[in-house]
XYZ file of C-alpha atoms in Angstrom:
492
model
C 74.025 142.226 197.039
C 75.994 141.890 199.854
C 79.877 142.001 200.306
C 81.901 140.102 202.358
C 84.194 142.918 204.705
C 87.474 141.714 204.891
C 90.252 142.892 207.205
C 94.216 142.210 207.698
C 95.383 141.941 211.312
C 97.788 140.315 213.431
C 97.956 136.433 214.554
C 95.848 136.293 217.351
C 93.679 139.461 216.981
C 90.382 139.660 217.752
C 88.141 136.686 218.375
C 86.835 135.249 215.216
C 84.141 132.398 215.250
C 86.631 130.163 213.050
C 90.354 130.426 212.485
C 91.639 128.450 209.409
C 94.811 126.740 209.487
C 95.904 124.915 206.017
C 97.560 121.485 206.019
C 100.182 120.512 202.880
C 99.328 116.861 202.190
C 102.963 115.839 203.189
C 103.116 116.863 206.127
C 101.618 115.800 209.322
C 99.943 118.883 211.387
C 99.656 122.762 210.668
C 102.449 124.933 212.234
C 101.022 126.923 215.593
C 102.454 128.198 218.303
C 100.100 127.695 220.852
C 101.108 124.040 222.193
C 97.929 123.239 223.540
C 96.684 123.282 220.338
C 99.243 121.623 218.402
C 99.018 118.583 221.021
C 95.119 118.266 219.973
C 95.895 118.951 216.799
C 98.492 116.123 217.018
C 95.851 113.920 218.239
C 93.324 114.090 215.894
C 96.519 113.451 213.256
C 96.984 110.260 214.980
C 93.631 109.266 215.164
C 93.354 109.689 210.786
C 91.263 112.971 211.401
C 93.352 115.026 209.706
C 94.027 114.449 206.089
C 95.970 117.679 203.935
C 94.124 115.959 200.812
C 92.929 119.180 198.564
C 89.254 119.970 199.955
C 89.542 117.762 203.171
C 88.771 119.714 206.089
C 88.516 118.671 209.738
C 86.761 121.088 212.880
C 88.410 121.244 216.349
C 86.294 122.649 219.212
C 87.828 125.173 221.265
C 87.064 125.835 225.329
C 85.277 129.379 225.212
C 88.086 131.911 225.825
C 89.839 134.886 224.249
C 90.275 133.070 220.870
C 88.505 131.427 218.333
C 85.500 128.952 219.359
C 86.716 126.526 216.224
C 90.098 125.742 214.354
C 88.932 124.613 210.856
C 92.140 122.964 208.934
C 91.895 122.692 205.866
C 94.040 120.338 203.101
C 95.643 121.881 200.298
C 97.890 119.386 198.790
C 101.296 118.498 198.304
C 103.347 122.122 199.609
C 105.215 122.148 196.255
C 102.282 122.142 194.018
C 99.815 124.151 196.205
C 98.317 127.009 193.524
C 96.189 129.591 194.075
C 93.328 126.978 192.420
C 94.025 125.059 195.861
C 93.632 127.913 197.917
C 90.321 128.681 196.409
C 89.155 124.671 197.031
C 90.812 124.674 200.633
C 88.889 128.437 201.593
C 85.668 126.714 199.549
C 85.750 123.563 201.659
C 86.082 125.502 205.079
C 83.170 128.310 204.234
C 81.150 125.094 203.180
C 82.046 123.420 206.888
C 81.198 126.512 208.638
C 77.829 126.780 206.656
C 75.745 126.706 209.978
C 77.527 129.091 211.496
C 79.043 131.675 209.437
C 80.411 135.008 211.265
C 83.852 135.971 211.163
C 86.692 133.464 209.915
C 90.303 134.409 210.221
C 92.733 132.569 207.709
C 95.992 132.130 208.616
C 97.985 132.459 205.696
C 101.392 130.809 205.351
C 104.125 132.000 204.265
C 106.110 128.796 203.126
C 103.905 128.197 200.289
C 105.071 128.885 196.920
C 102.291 131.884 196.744
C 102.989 135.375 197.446
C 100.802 136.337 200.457
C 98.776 138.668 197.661
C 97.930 135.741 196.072
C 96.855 133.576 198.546
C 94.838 136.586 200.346
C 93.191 137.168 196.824
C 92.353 133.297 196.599
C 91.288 132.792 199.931
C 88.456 135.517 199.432
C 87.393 134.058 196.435
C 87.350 130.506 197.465
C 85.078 131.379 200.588
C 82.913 133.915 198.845
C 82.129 131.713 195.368
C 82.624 128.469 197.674
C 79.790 129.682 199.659
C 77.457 130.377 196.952
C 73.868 128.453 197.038
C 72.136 128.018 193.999
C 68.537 127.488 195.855
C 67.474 131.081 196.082
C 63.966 129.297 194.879
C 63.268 126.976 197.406
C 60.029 127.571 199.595
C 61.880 126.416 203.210
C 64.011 129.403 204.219
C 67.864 128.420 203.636
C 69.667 127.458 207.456
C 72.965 128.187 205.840
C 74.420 131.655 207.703
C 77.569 133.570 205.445
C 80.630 134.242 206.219
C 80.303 138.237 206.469
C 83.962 138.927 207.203
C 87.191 137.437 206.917
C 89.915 138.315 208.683
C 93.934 137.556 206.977
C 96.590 137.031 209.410
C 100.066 137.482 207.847
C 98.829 139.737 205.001
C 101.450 142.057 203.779
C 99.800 146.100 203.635
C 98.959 145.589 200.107
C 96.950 142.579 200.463
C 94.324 143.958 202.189
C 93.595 146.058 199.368
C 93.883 142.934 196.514
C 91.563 140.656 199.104
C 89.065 143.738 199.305
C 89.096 143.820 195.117
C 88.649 140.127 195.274
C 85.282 140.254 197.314
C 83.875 142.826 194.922
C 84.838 141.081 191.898
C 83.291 138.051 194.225
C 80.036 139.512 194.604
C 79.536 140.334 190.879
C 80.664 136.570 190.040
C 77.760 135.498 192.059
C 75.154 137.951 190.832
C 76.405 136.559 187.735
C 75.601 132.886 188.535
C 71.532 134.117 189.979
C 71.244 135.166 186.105
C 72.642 131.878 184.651
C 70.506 129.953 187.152
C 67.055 132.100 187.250
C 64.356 129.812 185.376
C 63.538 131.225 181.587
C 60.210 132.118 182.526
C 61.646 134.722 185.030
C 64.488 135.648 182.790
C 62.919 136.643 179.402
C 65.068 138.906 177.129
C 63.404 141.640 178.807
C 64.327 140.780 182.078
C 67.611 140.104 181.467
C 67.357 144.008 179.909
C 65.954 145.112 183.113
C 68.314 143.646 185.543
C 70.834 145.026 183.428
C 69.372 148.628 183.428
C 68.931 148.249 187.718
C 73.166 149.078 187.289
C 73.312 152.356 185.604
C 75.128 155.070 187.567
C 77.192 157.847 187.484
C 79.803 156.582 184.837
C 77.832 153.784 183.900
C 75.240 154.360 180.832
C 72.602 151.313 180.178
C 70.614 151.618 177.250
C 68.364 148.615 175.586
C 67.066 148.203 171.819
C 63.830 146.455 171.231
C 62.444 144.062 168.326
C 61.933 147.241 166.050
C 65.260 149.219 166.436
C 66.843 145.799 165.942
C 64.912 145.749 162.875
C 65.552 149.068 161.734
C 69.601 148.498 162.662
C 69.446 145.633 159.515
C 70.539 142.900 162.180
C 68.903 140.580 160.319
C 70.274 137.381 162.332
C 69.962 138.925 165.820
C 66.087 139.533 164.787
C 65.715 135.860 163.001
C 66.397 134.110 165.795
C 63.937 135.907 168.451
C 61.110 135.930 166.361
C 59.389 132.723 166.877
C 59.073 134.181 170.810
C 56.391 135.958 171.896
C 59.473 137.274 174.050
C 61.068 139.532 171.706
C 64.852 139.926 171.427
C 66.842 142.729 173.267
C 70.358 144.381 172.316
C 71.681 145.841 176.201
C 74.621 148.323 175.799
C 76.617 149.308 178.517
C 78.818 152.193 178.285
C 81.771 152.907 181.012
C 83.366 156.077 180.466
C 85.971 156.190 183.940
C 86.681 159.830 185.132
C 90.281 159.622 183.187
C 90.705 157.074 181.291
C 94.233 155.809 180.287
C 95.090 155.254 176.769
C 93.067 154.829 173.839
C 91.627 151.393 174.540
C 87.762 151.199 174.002
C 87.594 147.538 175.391
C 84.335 145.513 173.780
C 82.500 142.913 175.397
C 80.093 141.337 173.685
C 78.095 138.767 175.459
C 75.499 136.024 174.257
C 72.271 135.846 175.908
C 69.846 133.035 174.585
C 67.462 133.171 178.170
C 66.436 129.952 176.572
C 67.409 127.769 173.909
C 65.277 124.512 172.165
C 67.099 124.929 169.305
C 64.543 126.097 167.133
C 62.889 123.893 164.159
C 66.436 121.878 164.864
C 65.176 120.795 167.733
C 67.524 119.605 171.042
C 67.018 116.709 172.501
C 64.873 116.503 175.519
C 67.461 115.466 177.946
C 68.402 118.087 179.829
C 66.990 120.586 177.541
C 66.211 122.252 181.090
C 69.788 123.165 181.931
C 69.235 125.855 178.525
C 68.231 128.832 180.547
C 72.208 128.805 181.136
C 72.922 129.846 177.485
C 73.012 133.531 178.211
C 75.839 132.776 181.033
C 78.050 134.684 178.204
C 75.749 137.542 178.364
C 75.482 137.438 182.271
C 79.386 137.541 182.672
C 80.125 140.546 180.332
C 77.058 142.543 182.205
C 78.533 141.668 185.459
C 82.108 142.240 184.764
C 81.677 145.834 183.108
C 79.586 146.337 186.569
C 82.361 145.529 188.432
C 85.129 147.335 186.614
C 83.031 150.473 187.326
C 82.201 149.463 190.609
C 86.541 149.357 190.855
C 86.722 152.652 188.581
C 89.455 150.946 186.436
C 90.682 153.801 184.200
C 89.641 152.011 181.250
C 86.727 152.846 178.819
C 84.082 149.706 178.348
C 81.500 148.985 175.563
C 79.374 145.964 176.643
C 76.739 144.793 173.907
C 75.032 141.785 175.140
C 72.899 140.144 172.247
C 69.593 138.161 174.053
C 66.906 136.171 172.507
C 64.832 133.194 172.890
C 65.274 130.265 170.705
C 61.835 128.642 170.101
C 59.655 127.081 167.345
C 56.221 128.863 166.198
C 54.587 129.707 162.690
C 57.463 132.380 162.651
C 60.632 130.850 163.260
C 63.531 131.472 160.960
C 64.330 128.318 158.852
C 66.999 125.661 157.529
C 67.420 127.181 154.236
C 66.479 130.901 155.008
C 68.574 133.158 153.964
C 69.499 136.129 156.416
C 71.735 139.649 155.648
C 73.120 140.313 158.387
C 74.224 143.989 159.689
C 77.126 144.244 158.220
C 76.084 143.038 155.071
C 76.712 139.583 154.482
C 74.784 136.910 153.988
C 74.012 134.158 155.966
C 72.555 130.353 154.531
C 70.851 129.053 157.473
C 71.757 125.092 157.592
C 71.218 124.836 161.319
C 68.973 126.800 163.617
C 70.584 125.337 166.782
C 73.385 127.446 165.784
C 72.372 130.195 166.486
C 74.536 132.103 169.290
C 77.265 132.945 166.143
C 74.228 134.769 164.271
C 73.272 136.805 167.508
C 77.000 137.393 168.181
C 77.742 138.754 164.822
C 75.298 141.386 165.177
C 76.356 142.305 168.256
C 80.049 142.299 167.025
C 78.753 144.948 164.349
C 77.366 147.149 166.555
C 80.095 147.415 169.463
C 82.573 148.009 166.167
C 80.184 151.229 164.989
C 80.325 152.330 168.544
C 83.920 152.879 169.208
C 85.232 149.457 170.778
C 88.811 149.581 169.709
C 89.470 145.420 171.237
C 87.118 143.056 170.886
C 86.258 140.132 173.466
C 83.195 137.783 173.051
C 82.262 135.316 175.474
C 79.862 132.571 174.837
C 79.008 129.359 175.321
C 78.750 127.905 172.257
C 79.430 124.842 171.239
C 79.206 121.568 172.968
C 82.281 120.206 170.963
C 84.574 122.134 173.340
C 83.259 121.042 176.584
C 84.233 117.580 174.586
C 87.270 118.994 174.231
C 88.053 120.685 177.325
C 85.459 119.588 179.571
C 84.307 122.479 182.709
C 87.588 123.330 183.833
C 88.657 125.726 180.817
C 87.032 127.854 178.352
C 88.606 127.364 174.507
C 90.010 130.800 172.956
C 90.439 132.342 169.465
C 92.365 135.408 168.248
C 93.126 136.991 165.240
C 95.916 139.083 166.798
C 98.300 137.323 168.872
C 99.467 140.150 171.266
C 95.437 140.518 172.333
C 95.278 136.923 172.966
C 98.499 136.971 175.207
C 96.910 139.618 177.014
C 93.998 137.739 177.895
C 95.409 134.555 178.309
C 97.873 136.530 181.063
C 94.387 137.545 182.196
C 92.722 134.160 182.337
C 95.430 132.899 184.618
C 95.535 135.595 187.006
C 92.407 135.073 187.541
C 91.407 131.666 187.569
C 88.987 131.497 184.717
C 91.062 129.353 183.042
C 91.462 129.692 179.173
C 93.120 127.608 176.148
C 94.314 128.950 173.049
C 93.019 127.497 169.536
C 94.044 127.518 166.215
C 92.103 129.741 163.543
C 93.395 129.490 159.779
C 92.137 130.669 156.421
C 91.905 127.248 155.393
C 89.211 126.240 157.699
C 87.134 129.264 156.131
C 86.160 126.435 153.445
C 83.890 124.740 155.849
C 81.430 127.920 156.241
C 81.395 128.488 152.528
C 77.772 128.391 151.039
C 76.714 127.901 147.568
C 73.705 130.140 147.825
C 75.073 133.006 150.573
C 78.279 134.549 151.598
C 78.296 132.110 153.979
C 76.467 129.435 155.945
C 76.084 129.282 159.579
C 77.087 125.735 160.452
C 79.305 122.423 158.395
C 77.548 119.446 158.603
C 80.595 117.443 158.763
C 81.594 116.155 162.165
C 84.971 117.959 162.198
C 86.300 121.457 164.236
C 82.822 122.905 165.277
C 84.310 125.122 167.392
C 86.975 126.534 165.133
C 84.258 127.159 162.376
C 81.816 129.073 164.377
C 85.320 131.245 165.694
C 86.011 131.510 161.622
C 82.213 132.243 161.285
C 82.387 134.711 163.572
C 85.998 136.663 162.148
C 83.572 137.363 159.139
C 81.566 140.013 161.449
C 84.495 141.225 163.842
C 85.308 144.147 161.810
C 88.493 145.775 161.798
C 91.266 145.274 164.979
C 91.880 143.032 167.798
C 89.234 140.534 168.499
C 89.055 137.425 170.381
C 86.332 134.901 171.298
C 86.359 132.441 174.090
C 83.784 129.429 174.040
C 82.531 128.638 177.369
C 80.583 125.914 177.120
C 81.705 123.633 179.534
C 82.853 126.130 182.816
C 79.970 128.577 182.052
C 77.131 125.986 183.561
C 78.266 122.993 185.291
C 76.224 119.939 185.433
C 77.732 118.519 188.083
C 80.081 119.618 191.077
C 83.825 120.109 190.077
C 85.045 119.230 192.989
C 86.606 121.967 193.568
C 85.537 125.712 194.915
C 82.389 125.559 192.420
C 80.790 122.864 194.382
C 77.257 123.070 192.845
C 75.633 122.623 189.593
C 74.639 125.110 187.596
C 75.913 128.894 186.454
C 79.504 129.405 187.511
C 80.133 133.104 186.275
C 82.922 132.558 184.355
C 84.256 135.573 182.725
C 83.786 138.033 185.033
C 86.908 137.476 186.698
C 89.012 137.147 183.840
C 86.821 140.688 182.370
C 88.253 142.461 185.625
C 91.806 141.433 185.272
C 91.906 142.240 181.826
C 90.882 145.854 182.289
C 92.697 146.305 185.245
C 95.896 145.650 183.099
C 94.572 147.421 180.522
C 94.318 150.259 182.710
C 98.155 149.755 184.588
């Protein structure tokens, strides 16, 4: 994987391929002082060339010289509501305009926007890096698009350098994220996903896999159930990061879904766009990722990662509407709905990280399509049964720009998941709160302490652009982001 170098200098230093200028929506040209180039840029504002729209950008063609060959601007809306989700879209939009040529891009930050120049340094690297991502690693025609291999910040303060530097690495990982979420099930198999995962062991990071029999042998009785019917047997990855010296007594566990593909077993999905299921292990791939990163970062904070991944199919031996399944921790499980089945492979997984020492629980899924009808692909639904872990990672979540929204859980909803024959069953057929009954579902198998679970559904796997930096269909790695900000407060 390769990492975008990134560098703070003075205006003017250096001669970068592109400099980047960005243009507030209410107002009429970006502030230089080079008045040669503020009269063309003048011009091309009276001609309607440039527009300070968020994601409008506009190229101006330099005479060859001791600058820059181009001036990209770039629109970032209204000054007063600029954010650093803006400055992600604006740095997306130019790295998308400069996709034949790539090189070196200097950003001029400014420093009358209502962002620290941290934050914008830290946005402007992750707008250009995940901006710039391509999705068509599979194509048989070699790619023409060249990457932007360095960027250089003018009007960083010291520290930024270091927080832009962070947010490439963490930039990198979200993308090797998104090749997992996009790579086509018959290349990404449960054991694949194992392998990739094992490619990242190092010095303080332990990788370790369980196969169809230890799963067997562990009692995870759902985890097994619903990899079965593949010929692809299931997988339990564990990832261990023990830092050099670790602060506190936080053991932080991720646990990650990984269904490499889901049909929904004998509940069968619908056809339509049944395709875009490789993408239901994008839980899996952001936990694997993130952990990788933090370690890459050596974040003083100890990390469990147990990523649960199966395939969801229909033979002779799939599990069953009606089966009943004990799951590791004990209880029993009426199966109403096989389709449900991330919250059985999650609760085994929950079990496990539990028996190995995680002290604060995190899942990340996507797992229902009731919250993407709730919250569509911009944020990720959260539930907690400890408030001062879910105000962590909502702190987290903004920081970062995975964006997350609290949810109600409450004994009374419990009712729902009741079974007649079993402790419980694993989905209501009543068209009501899906996604608060698999979180309810799922606080039967958390165990003891902090634990919180955050349904990704819709910004996990876009189907469409969002029009903003994540500009093409597909995985998005959400998580990881959020994953390193979390431990890196954690760890403060």
């Amino acid at each position: 994987m390769e990492e975008v170098e990134v560098e703070v200098a003075s205006p003017g230093d250096g001669r970068p391929d592109a400099l980047a200028l960005t243009l507030p929506e209410d107002e009429p040209t970006p502030q230089v002082d080079d008045a040669r180039l503020g009269e063309r840029l003048r011009r091309l504002a009276d001609d309607g060339e440039l527009k300070g729209e968020l994601g409008k950008s506009c190229v101006l063609h330099l005479d060859s010289g001791s600058g820059p060959r181009r001036v990209v601007v770039a629109g970032v809306g209204k000054r007063a509501e600029v954010d650093a989700d803006a400055i992600r879209t604006a740095a997306s939009a130019v790295a998308r305009r400069l996709g034949s040529v790539g090189g070196t891009l200097a950003w001029q930050l400014d420093e009358l926007l209502p962002l620290s120049s941290d934050e914008q340094a830290r946005a402007v690297v992750e707008g250009a890096v995940l901006g710039s991502y391509s999705p068509a690693r599979w194509k048989s025609e070699p790619q023409t698009r060249k990457p932007i291999d360095k960027i250089v910040l003018y009007g960083a303060e010291d520290g930024g350098a270091e927080t832009a530097r962070r947010a490439a690495r963490v930039g990198k990982w979200v993308n090797w994220a998104r090749d997992l979420a996009n790579s086509p099930p018959n290349e990404l198999t449960p054991a694949d996903l194992a392998a990739s995962a094992a490619e990242l062991a190092g010095p303080n990071l332990q990788v370790s896999v369980l196969g169809p029999a230890e799963i067997e042998s562990l009692g995870m009785g759902a985890l097994s159930a619903v990899g079965r019917a593949s010929a692809n047997g299931p997988r339990l990855i564990v990832l261990r990061y023990e830092p050099a010296d670790p602060r506190g007594d936080v053991v932080l566990g991720l646990v990650g879904k990984a269904i490499t593909f889901d049909a929904g077993g004998i509940s069968l999905k619908p056809a339509l766009k049944m395709y875009d299921m490789k993408g239901d292990m994008a839980g899996g791939a952001a936990v694997i990722a993130g952990s990788a990163a933090v370690a890459e970062l050596e974040l003083p904070v100890r990390i469990l990662t147990v990523v649960a991944a199966a395939e969801n199919l229909v033979s002779g031996n799939s599990f069953r509407p009606g089966d009943i399944l004990r799951a590791a921790n004990g209880k029993t499980i009426e199966i109403t709905n096989t389709d449900a089945e991330g919250r059985l492979v999650l609760a085994d997984a929950m079990w496990y990280a539990r028996r190995e020492g995680a002290t604060h629980l995190l899942d990340v899924a996507t797992l229902t399509g009731a919250m993407e009808v709730a919250l569509g692909d911009l944020y990720a639904g959260m539930f907690a049964n400890d408030e001062a872990w879910r105000d962590d990672i909502l702190a987290a979540a903004k920081a970062s720009g995975d964006h997350t929204w609290p949810f109600p859980l409450h004994r009374r909803y419990r009712r729902y998941v009741d079974s007649t024959y079993a402790d419980l069953k694993n989905s209501s057929e009543l068209q009501q709160g899906s996604p608060v009954l698999a979180a309810e579902f799922l606080r039967e198998f958390a165990g003891e302490g902090a634990w919180a679970h955050i349904d990704m559904a819709g910004p996990g796997f876009l189907e469409r652009s969002r029009g903003d930096y994540y500009t093409q269909r597909g995985g998005t790695g959400y998580g990881v982001r959020l994953i390193v900000e979390l431990a890196r407060r954690i760890a403060s």
